[in-house]
Short mmCIF file of C-alpha atoms and ligand atoms in Angstrom, two decimals:
data_model
loop_
_atom_site.label_atom_id
_atom_site.label_comp_id
_atom_site.label_asym_id
_atom_site.label_seq_id
_atom_site.Cartn_x
_atom_site.Cartn_y
_atom_site.Cartn_z
CA UNK Y 99 121.80 99.20 46.60
CA UNK Y 100 120.89 96.30 48.83
CA UNK Y 101 118.67 93.27 48.52
CA UNK Y 102 117.07 90.68 50.75
CA UNK Y 103 117.63 86.96 50.43
CA UNK Y 104 114.99 84.88 52.07
CA UNK Y 105 114.68 81.13 52.50
CA UNK Y 106 110.99 80.42 52.93
CA UNK Y 107 108.77 77.98 54.75
CA UNK Y 108 110.09 78.59 58.30
CA UNK Y 109 107.35 78.76 60.92
CA UNK Y 110 107.38 82.03 62.85
CA UNK Y 111 106.91 82.06 66.61
CA UNK Y 112 106.94 84.34 69.63
CA UNK Y 113 106.27 88.02 69.67
CA UNK Y 114 107.04 90.93 67.35
CA UNK Y 115 106.77 94.53 68.56
CA UNK Y 116 105.10 97.22 66.48
CA UNK Y 117 106.86 100.61 66.45
CA UNK Y 118 105.42 104.12 66.13
CA UNK Y 119 103.49 105.13 63.06
CA UNK Y 120 105.56 106.61 60.21
CA UNK Y 121 102.58 108.54 58.94
CA UNK Y 122 102.01 110.22 62.30
CA UNK Y 123 105.63 110.80 63.41
CA UNK Y 124 106.51 112.52 60.14
CA UNK Y 125 103.67 115.02 60.56
CA UNK Y 126 104.59 115.75 64.19
CA UNK Y 127 108.18 116.47 63.21
CA UNK Y 128 106.77 118.87 60.62
CA UNK Y 129 104.40 120.41 63.14
CA UNK Y 130 107.38 121.14 65.37
CA UNK Y 131 108.10 124.01 62.95
CA UNK Y 132 105.14 125.73 64.66
CA UNK Y 133 106.67 125.39 68.11
CA UNK Y 134 109.54 127.45 69.54
CA UNK Y 135 111.44 125.38 72.09
CA UNK Y 136 112.07 121.71 72.67
CA UNK Y 137 109.67 119.04 71.38
CA UNK Y 138 110.30 115.49 72.61
CA UNK Y 139 108.77 112.74 70.49
CA UNK Y 140 108.78 109.16 71.77
CA UNK Y 141 108.24 105.99 69.72
CA UNK Y 142 109.64 107.39 66.48
CA UNK Y 143 110.73 104.61 64.11
CA UNK Y 144 114.24 104.85 62.66
CA UNK Y 145 113.31 104.71 58.98
CA UNK Y 146 114.39 106.53 55.82
CA UNK Y 147 111.26 108.66 55.39
CA UNK Y 148 111.60 110.02 58.91
CA UNK Y 149 115.31 110.65 58.31
CA UNK Y 150 114.45 112.61 55.15
CA UNK Y 151 112.16 115.02 56.98
CA UNK Y 152 114.80 115.35 59.75
CA UNK Y 153 117.44 116.12 57.08
CA UNK Y 154 115.24 118.75 55.42
CA UNK Y 155 114.74 120.63 58.72
CA UNK Y 156 118.31 120.16 60.01
CA UNK Y 157 119.74 121.51 56.78
CA UNK Y 158 117.73 124.69 57.43
CA UNK Y 159 118.90 125.18 61.01
CA UNK Y 160 116.67 122.98 63.21
CA UNK Y 161 118.39 121.00 65.96
CA UNK Y 162 117.20 117.39 65.97
CA UNK Y 163 118.81 114.54 67.89
CA UNK Y 164 117.82 110.91 68.24
CA UNK Y 165 118.34 108.53 71.15
CA UNK Y 166 116.91 105.14 70.13
CA UNK Y 167 113.23 105.86 69.45
CA UNK Y 168 113.18 109.25 71.12
CA UNK Y 169 113.67 112.48 69.13
CA UNK Y 170 114.43 115.93 70.49
CA UNK Y 171 113.46 118.66 68.07
CA UNK Y 172 114.11 122.36 68.37
CA UNK Y 173 113.16 124.55 65.41
CA UNK Y 174 113.76 127.88 67.16
CA UNK Y 175 116.60 128.75 64.79
CA UNK Y 176 114.98 127.35 61.64
CA UNK Y 177 115.94 129.69 58.79
CA UNK Y 178 113.39 131.28 56.53
CA UNK Y 179 114.72 129.25 53.61
CA UNK Y 180 112.87 126.82 51.37
CA UNK Y 181 113.29 123.09 51.97
CA UNK Y 182 115.92 121.41 49.81
CA UNK Y 183 114.04 120.41 46.58
CA UNK Y 184 116.02 117.20 46.05
CA UNK Y 185 115.03 116.00 49.53
CA UNK Y 186 111.40 117.09 49.12
CA UNK Y 187 111.22 115.08 45.88
CA UNK Y 188 112.24 111.91 47.69
CA UNK Y 189 108.85 111.38 49.32
CA UNK Y 190 105.24 112.38 49.05
CA UNK Y 191 105.01 112.98 52.80
CA UNK Y 192 107.14 116.14 52.53
CA UNK Y 193 103.99 117.95 51.41
CA UNK Y 194 103.11 118.25 55.11
CA UNK Y 195 105.88 120.85 55.55
CA UNK Y 196 103.79 123.32 53.56
CA UNK Y 197 101.14 124.03 56.25
CA UNK Y 198 103.67 124.67 59.06
CA UNK Y 199 105.96 126.75 56.79
CA UNK Y 200 103.04 128.95 55.67
CA UNK Y 201 101.96 129.45 59.28
CA UNK Y 202 105.50 130.34 60.41
CA UNK Y 203 107.05 132.17 57.46
CA UNK Y 204 104.05 133.09 55.31
CA UNK Y 205 105.62 131.51 52.22
CA UNK Y 206 107.23 128.38 50.78
CA UNK Y 207 108.52 127.23 47.43
CA UNK Y 208 108.78 123.51 46.69
CA UNK Y 209 108.75 121.00 43.83
CA UNK Y 210 105.95 118.50 43.26
CA UNK Y 211 106.67 115.93 45.97
CA UNK Y 212 107.84 112.43 45.02
CA UNK Y 213 107.09 109.10 46.72
CA UNK Y 214 105.65 105.74 45.77
CA UNK Y 215 104.40 105.35 42.22
CA UNK Y 216 100.93 104.11 43.07
CA UNK Y 217 98.87 106.62 41.13
CA UNK Y 218 99.04 110.15 39.73
CA UNK Y 219 99.05 111.71 43.22
CA UNK Y 220 98.08 115.28 42.43
CA UNK Y 221 98.13 118.01 45.12
CA UNK Y 222 95.13 120.05 43.86
CA UNK Y 223 93.15 119.48 47.09
CA UNK Y 224 96.01 120.99 49.15
CA UNK Y 225 96.37 123.92 46.75
CA UNK Y 226 92.67 124.73 46.69
CA UNK Y 227 92.52 124.62 50.51
CA UNK Y 228 95.52 126.95 50.79
CA UNK Y 229 93.81 129.31 48.34
CA UNK Y 230 90.68 129.16 50.45
CA UNK Y 231 92.81 130.25 53.42
CA UNK Y 232 93.96 133.27 51.44
CA UNK Y 233 97.10 132.00 49.79
CA UNK Y 234 98.43 133.08 46.41
CA UNK Y 235 100.01 130.32 44.35
CA UNK Y 236 102.34 130.46 41.39
CA UNK Y 237 103.17 127.27 39.54
CA UNK Y 238 105.86 126.75 36.93
CA UNK Y 239 107.95 123.77 35.80
CA UNK Y 240 106.45 121.55 38.50
CA UNK Y 241 107.48 124.05 41.19
CA UNK Y 242 105.03 125.86 43.46
CA UNK Y 243 105.47 129.19 45.18
CA UNK Y 244 102.82 129.71 47.87
CA UNK Y 245 102.43 132.98 49.76
CA UNK Y 246 100.02 133.43 52.66
CA UNK Y 247 100.09 137.11 53.65
CA UNK Y 248 96.67 137.35 55.21
CA UNK Y 249 95.05 134.24 56.68
CA UNK Y 250 91.33 133.93 55.93
CA UNK Y 251 89.44 131.71 58.36
CA UNK Y 252 86.22 130.00 57.36
CA UNK Y 253 85.15 126.66 55.92
CA UNK Y 254 87.44 124.34 53.97
CA UNK Y 255 85.43 121.67 52.17
CA UNK Y 256 87.53 118.91 50.58
CA UNK Y 257 86.14 117.48 47.33
CA UNK Y 258 87.68 114.16 48.35
CA UNK Y 259 89.02 112.86 51.65
CA UNK Y 260 92.75 113.44 51.83
CA UNK Y 261 94.95 112.49 54.80
CA UNK Y 262 97.84 114.92 54.22
CA UNK Y 263 95.59 117.77 53.03
CA UNK Y 264 93.58 117.50 56.27
CA UNK Y 265 96.84 117.54 58.23
CA UNK Y 266 98.25 120.52 56.30
CA UNK Y 267 95.13 122.61 57.01
CA UNK Y 268 95.14 121.57 60.68
CA UNK Y 269 98.72 122.73 61.01
CA UNK Y 270 98.32 125.92 58.98
CA UNK Y 271 95.24 127.06 60.85
CA UNK Y 272 95.98 126.21 64.49
CA UNK Y 273 98.11 129.32 64.99
CA UNK Y 274 96.09 131.66 62.76
CA UNK Y 275 93.42 134.14 63.81
CA UNK Y 276 89.82 132.94 63.63
CA UNK Y 277 88.03 129.62 63.41
CA UNK Y 278 88.55 127.18 60.55
CA UNK Y 279 86.10 124.37 59.91
CA UNK Y 280 87.29 121.46 57.78
CA UNK Y 281 84.52 119.35 56.23
CA UNK Y 282 84.97 115.99 54.54
CA UNK Y 283 88.09 115.69 56.70
CA UNK Y 284 90.16 112.51 56.95
CA UNK Y 285 89.42 110.40 60.04
CA UNK Y 286 92.56 108.20 59.99
CA UNK Y 287 94.06 107.49 63.45
CA UNK Y 288 97.26 109.32 62.37
CA UNK Y 289 95.26 112.52 61.74
CA UNK Y 290 93.62 112.16 65.16
CA UNK Y 291 97.03 111.60 66.77
CA UNK Y 292 98.42 114.74 65.10
CA UNK Y 293 95.42 116.74 66.42
CA UNK Y 294 96.11 115.37 69.92
CA UNK Y 295 99.77 116.33 69.60
CA UNK Y 296 98.79 119.89 68.54
CA UNK Y 297 96.19 120.19 71.31
CA UNK Y 298 98.75 119.09 73.88
CA UNK Y 299 100.95 121.89 72.57
CA UNK Y 300 98.12 124.37 73.20
CA UNK Y 301 96.06 124.22 69.98
CA UNK Y 302 92.24 124.25 70.08
CA UNK Y 303 91.11 121.48 67.73
CA UNK Y 304 87.85 119.57 68.13
CA UNK Y 305 85.99 116.99 66.07
CA UNK Y 306 89.09 115.00 65.06
CA UNK Y 307 88.10 111.45 64.19
CA UNK Y 308 84.88 112.76 62.59
CA UNK Y 309 84.50 114.29 59.15
CA UNK Y 310 84.12 117.83 60.53
CA UNK Y 311 87.09 119.27 62.37
CA UNK Y 312 87.02 122.71 63.97
CA UNK Y 313 90.23 124.61 64.61
CA UNK Y 314 90.14 127.77 66.72
CA UNK Y 315 93.38 129.61 66.24
CA UNK Y 316 95.66 130.35 69.21
CA UNK Y 317 98.56 132.83 69.43
CA UNK Y 318 101.28 130.25 69.86
CA UNK Y 319 102.02 126.63 70.66
CA UNK Y 320 104.35 125.55 73.45
CA UNK Y 321 106.98 122.79 73.86
CA UNK Y 322 105.73 119.30 74.72
CA UNK Y 323 106.59 115.65 75.10
CA UNK Y 324 104.43 113.21 73.11
CA UNK Y 325 104.37 109.50 72.30
CA UNK Y 326 103.51 108.55 68.72
CA UNK Y 327 100.70 106.00 68.28
CA UNK Y 328 101.56 102.44 67.11
CA UNK Y 329 101.79 101.86 63.36
CA UNK Y 330 98.62 100.04 62.30
CA UNK Y 331 100.09 99.30 58.86
CA UNK Y 332 103.17 97.70 60.35
CA UNK Y 333 100.87 95.68 62.66
CA UNK Y 334 98.84 94.48 59.65
CA UNK Y 335 102.03 93.66 57.78
CA UNK Y 336 103.35 91.43 60.59
CA UNK Y 337 99.96 89.81 61.03
CA UNK Y 338 100.09 88.90 57.36
CA UNK Y 339 103.49 87.25 57.94
CA UNK Y 340 101.81 85.06 60.58
CA UNK Y 341 98.86 84.24 58.35
CA UNK Y 342 100.77 83.27 55.18
CA UNK Y 343 103.17 81.07 57.14
CA UNK Y 344 100.32 79.72 59.31
CA UNK Y 345 102.31 80.58 62.42
CA UNK Y 346 101.33 81.22 65.99
CA UNK Y 347 102.68 84.80 66.01
CA UNK Y 348 101.86 87.53 68.47
CA UNK Y 349 101.91 91.11 67.18
CA UNK Y 350 102.41 93.26 70.26
CA UNK Y 351 102.32 96.98 71.16
CA UNK Y 352 99.59 97.72 68.65
CA UNK Y 353 96.06 99.10 68.86
CA UNK Y 354 93.62 96.43 67.55
CA UNK Y 355 90.84 99.10 67.41
CA UNK Y 356 92.71 100.74 64.51
CA UNK Y 357 92.68 97.49 62.52
CA UNK Y 358 89.00 96.58 62.77
CA UNK Y 359 88.34 96.35 59.01
CA UNK Y 360 91.50 94.27 58.39
CA UNK Y 361 90.75 91.93 61.29
CA UNK Y 362 87.13 91.54 60.09
CA UNK Y 363 88.43 90.26 56.74
CA UNK Y 364 90.83 87.84 58.47
CA UNK Y 365 87.98 86.48 60.59
CA UNK Y 366 85.73 86.09 57.54
CA UNK Y 367 88.34 83.98 55.74
CA UNK Y 368 88.67 81.70 58.82
CA UNK Y 369 91.82 83.03 60.50
CA UNK Y 370 91.56 82.31 64.21
CA UNK Y 371 92.72 85.26 66.27
CA UNK Y 372 93.22 86.17 69.90
CA UNK Y 373 92.77 89.91 70.36
CA UNK Y 374 93.91 91.67 73.53
CA UNK Y 375 93.85 95.35 74.43
CA UNK Y 376 97.26 95.96 72.83
CA UNK Y 377 98.12 92.79 70.91
CA UNK Y 378 96.78 90.43 68.27
CA UNK Y 379 97.83 86.81 68.02
CA UNK Y 380 97.35 84.45 65.11
CA UNK Y 381 96.16 81.09 66.44
CA UNK Y 382 95.33 79.24 63.23
CA UNK Y 383 95.43 80.14 59.54
CA UNK Y 384 95.18 76.76 57.83
CA UNK Y 385 91.90 76.80 55.95
CA UNK Y 386 91.71 80.21 54.36
CA UNK Y 387 88.57 81.02 52.40
CA UNK Y 388 88.04 83.49 49.55
CA UNK Y 389 86.47 86.92 49.85
CA UNK Y 390 85.85 90.16 47.88
CA UNK Y 391 87.62 93.17 49.36
CA UNK Y 392 87.46 96.87 48.68
CA UNK Y 393 89.75 99.51 50.14
CA UNK Y 394 88.24 102.65 51.64
CA UNK Y 395 89.09 105.66 53.76
CA UNK Y 396 89.23 105.01 57.51
CA UNK Y 397 87.49 103.15 59.16
CA UNK Y 398 87.38 101.05 55.94
CA UNK Y 399 90.08 98.66 54.79
CA UNK Y 400 93.33 100.65 54.49
CA UNK Y 401 94.83 100.94 51.01
CA UNK Y 402 98.24 100.49 52.66
CA UNK Y 403 97.14 96.96 53.67
CA UNK Y 404 95.71 96.08 50.26
CA UNK Y 405 98.91 94.39 49.02
CA UNK Y 406 99.37 92.25 52.17
CA UNK Y 407 95.73 91.26 51.89
CA UNK Y 408 96.20 90.45 48.21
CA UNK Y 409 99.03 88.08 49.17
CA UNK Y 410 96.82 86.39 51.76
CA UNK Y 411 94.18 85.87 49.07
CA UNK Y 412 96.69 84.03 46.86
CA UNK Y 413 96.80 81.48 49.71
CA UNK Y 414 93.00 81.28 50.12
CA UNK Y 415 90.80 78.63 48.44
CA UNK Y 416 88.67 79.92 45.58
CA UNK Y 417 88.28 83.16 43.68
CA UNK Y 418 88.68 86.46 45.54
CA UNK Y 419 88.33 89.96 44.17
CA UNK Y 420 90.26 93.12 45.04
CA UNK Y 421 88.96 96.60 44.35
CA UNK Y 422 91.50 99.36 45.14
CA UNK Y 423 89.48 102.55 45.42
CA UNK Y 424 92.04 105.04 46.82
CA UNK Y 425 94.99 104.91 44.39
CA UNK Y 426 94.50 104.01 40.74
CA UNK Y 427 97.73 102.05 40.23
CA UNK Y 428 98.38 99.95 43.31
CA UNK Y 429 98.13 96.38 42.02
CA UNK Y 430 101.58 96.21 40.36
CA UNK Y 431 102.85 93.85 43.09
CA UNK Y 432 100.63 91.09 41.65
CA UNK Y 433 102.99 90.82 38.66
CA UNK Y 434 105.90 90.17 41.05
CA UNK Y 435 103.82 87.60 42.97
CA UNK Y 436 103.02 85.96 39.63
CA UNK Y 437 106.76 85.28 39.16
CA UNK Y 438 106.51 83.27 42.40
CA UNK Y 439 103.49 81.29 41.23
CA UNK Y 440 100.45 83.42 42.21
CA UNK Y 441 97.51 83.34 39.79
CA UNK Y 442 95.39 86.36 39.05
CA UNK Y 443 93.59 88.31 36.34
CA UNK Y 444 93.77 92.08 36.16
CA UNK Y 445 90.29 93.38 35.35
CA UNK Y 446 91.52 96.96 35.14
CA UNK Y 447 94.36 98.88 36.89
CA UNK Y 448 92.42 98.95 40.17
CA UNK Y 449 90.57 95.60 40.14
CA UNK Y 450 91.81 92.03 40.10
CA UNK Y 451 90.58 88.50 40.56
CA UNK Y 452 92.86 86.22 42.56
CA UNK Y 453 92.71 82.48 42.12
CA UNK Y 454 93.92 80.53 45.12
CA UNK Y 455 95.48 78.73 46.74
CA UNK Y 456 98.67 78.84 44.73
CA UNK Y 457 101.98 77.35 45.76
CA UNK Y 458 104.61 80.08 45.94
CA UNK Y 459 108.20 79.39 44.87
CA UNK Y 460 111.35 81.42 45.33
CA UNK Y 461 112.21 83.88 42.55
CA UNK Y 462 114.18 87.05 41.89
CA UNK Y 463 111.75 89.93 42.26
CA UNK Y 464 111.81 93.71 42.34
CA UNK Y 465 110.25 95.96 45.03
CA UNK Y 466 107.72 98.18 43.20
CA UNK Y 467 106.82 100.48 46.13
CA UNK Y 468 107.00 100.57 49.94
CA UNK Y 469 103.93 98.52 50.94
CA UNK Y 470 104.25 96.20 47.96
CA UNK Y 471 107.91 95.64 48.88
CA UNK Y 472 107.02 94.57 52.41
CA UNK Y 473 104.38 92.28 50.93
CA UNK Y 474 107.03 90.58 48.75
CA UNK Y 475 109.12 89.90 51.87
CA UNK Y 476 106.08 88.23 53.40
CA UNK Y 477 105.46 86.21 50.20
CA UNK Y 478 109.06 85.02 50.34
CA UNK Y 479 108.55 83.78 53.92
CA UNK Y 480 105.71 81.60 52.61
CA UNK Y 481 107.51 80.41 49.45
CA UNK Y 482 109.44 77.22 48.81
CA UNK Y 483 113.17 77.93 48.30
CA UNK Y 484 115.16 81.13 47.94
CA UNK Y 485 113.72 84.49 47.01
CA UNK Y 486 115.87 87.51 46.21
CA UNK Y 487 114.14 90.86 46.62
CA UNK Y 488 115.85 93.77 44.90
CA UNK Y 489 115.38 97.34 46.16
CA UNK Y 490 115.51 96.76 49.92
CA UNK Y 491 115.98 100.54 50.45
CA UNK Y 492 112.42 101.12 49.31
CA UNK Y 493 111.24 98.90 52.19
CA UNK Y 494 113.60 100.75 54.59
CA UNK Y 495 111.55 103.90 53.94
CA UNK Y 496 108.78 102.58 56.13
CA UNK Y 497 109.96 99.57 58.17
CA UNK Y 498 112.79 99.75 60.67
CA UNK Y 499 115.26 96.89 60.35
CA UNK Y 500 112.60 94.52 59.04
CA UNK Y 501 115.05 91.67 58.49
CA UNK Y 502 116.37 91.67 62.06
CA UNK Y 503 112.87 91.82 63.53
CA UNK Y 504 111.61 88.98 61.36
CA UNK Y 505 114.74 86.94 62.10
CA UNK Y 506 114.01 87.22 65.82
CA UNK Y 507 110.69 85.45 65.27
CA UNK Y 508 112.19 82.66 63.17
CA UNK Y 509 112.51 83.94 59.59
CA UNK Y 510 115.53 83.08 57.49
CA UNK Y 511 116.28 86.45 55.93
CA UNK Y 512 119.47 88.34 55.29
CA UNK Y 513 120.40 91.65 53.72
CA UNK Y 514 123.09 91.81 51.08
CA UNK Y 515 124.66 95.21 50.46
CA UNK Y 516 126.13 95.72 47.04
N1 LIG O 53 94.24 113.26 45.96
C1 LIG O 53 93.96 114.16 44.98
N2 LIG O 53 94.40 115.42 45.12
C2 LIG O 53 95.13 115.81 46.22
C3 LIG O 53 95.40 114.88 47.22
C4 LIG O 53 94.94 113.59 47.07
O1 LIG O 53 93.31 113.83 43.96
O2 LIG O 53 95.50 116.99 46.30
C5 LIG O 53 93.75 111.87 45.80
C6 LIG O 53 94.90 110.88 45.76
O3 LIG O 53 95.46 110.76 44.46
C7 LIG O 53 94.22 109.62 46.24
C8 LIG O 53 93.21 110.15 47.27
O4 LIG O 53 93.03 111.51 46.97
O5 LIG O 53 93.51 109.04 45.19
C9 LIG O 53 93.65 110.01 48.71
O6 LIG O 53 94.96 110.50 48.87
P1 LIG O 53 95.49 111.14 50.22
O7 LIG O 53 95.74 112.57 49.98
O8 LIG O 53 94.62 110.75 51.38
O9 LIG O 53 96.87 110.38 50.36
P2 LIG O 53 98.15 111.02 50.98
O10 LIG O 53 97.76 111.99 52.03
O11 LIG O 53 99.04 111.47 49.90
C10 LIG O 53 98.51 109.33 52.95
C11 LIG O 53 99.60 108.39 53.35
C12 LIG O 53 99.60 107.18 52.41
C13 LIG O 53 98.25 106.51 52.46
C14 LIG O 53 97.15 107.53 52.10
C15 LIG O 53 95.74 106.97 52.24
C16 LIG O 53 101.23 109.86 54.27
C17 LIG O 53 102.58 110.48 54.16
N3 LIG O 53 100.87 109.08 53.29
O12 LIG O 53 98.85 109.75 51.63
O13 LIG O 53 100.59 106.31 52.87
O14 LIG O 53 98.20 105.45 51.54
O15 LIG O 53 97.24 108.68 52.99
O16 LIG O 53 95.52 106.50 53.54
O17 LIG O 53 100.54 110.06 55.28
C18 LIG O 53 102.35 104.76 52.72
O18 LIG O 53 102.59 104.98 53.91
O19 LIG O 53 102.92 103.84 52.06
C19 LIG O 53 101.40 105.60 52.02
C20 LIG O 53 101.30 105.62 50.68
#
């Protein structure tokens, strides 16, 4: 177990680099199951969730090696053996192994995937889509056995937009016979990047980035080298660090086009920004105003940036409202912020009123989940005195060496291993 100790109120300065997107890299590593031969992935963050998916595949015979942010993956000798259930349970993202495994081996057995406790997180949309593709599914004791003997192409219509379900169907159908049309598909940049990765490997996918994606099956995919897109959530997280400490901080190597909704909110509450083609710089964040925000599927305000935005609103003058529409239980971090001095009222599990600005003070707090944990680190940077954040490993799931990177731009943060 490790924890962070942070002494707040330092101004941040200079430039912080955004790394590759966790939620794209993980899917591309999974998609490598579809490719015989060497896949080279550049810009892969060194984080626990990525390591978990690497461990699952390596344990079953894949050869994966890392050199800094570059991964070489070869799944040629991957055994027809189910992924290790205890590793699968570690994170929700492991669900994206199902599509590639069905396409390659025609079957997979796995437990209900774990991950952040931010809602009930069912997988019915995935299961229905696999059934629509011809799969037979047996479920017992929270374990699923899925068999796909004969692939049925056609239309897959999601009842609700789902990022990983869209990705699973993309991966399952790109090497199957026939044409599959996905409607109500997710449009998130990570989904688009996965489709580009697959197309570069020889797949025939069109319409990505819109709500209708068409996949025309090909016989096989070939080896490739691909660079993962920048992590828009990490970019938003570091921007929040600049805003809550009112620092002139440049967030570099990101794609501002993927953060439009987040940046629009910042502008509306009076944050002065300089936006370049691949960077965003905070110029001034002194007089923050209140606002009502609502999360939405892309291109709306990302649920993964709801907690950082909630923190910003504790520093804004007046009453703001948050409506979390994607996950039903993602406001728990407010109780931790309350221990530091934030004021809010929970209207229901997905809506809150925030009363700002409130002075934040150091406290001992617990990381509730990945994005909330990163938010608490940012809150500590803005707080008076020392904050101890327990559960640093949860933050390591999605942010590479966050303490070192924040230290390089002026933060006083250290990790204590117990
Ligand atoms: N949903 C269902 N049934 C399903 C699948 C989803 O009801 O079978 C519901 C979910 O409960 C949720 C909504 O649909 O209410 C959307 O969930 P989605 O399936 O899009 O989420 P996900 O694919 O499990 C990915 C990211 C999340 C991110 C969401 C939304 C990965 C590995 N995870 O999750 O990232 O919040 O999309 O953008 O790609 C994170 O990185 O911290 C994280 C939680």
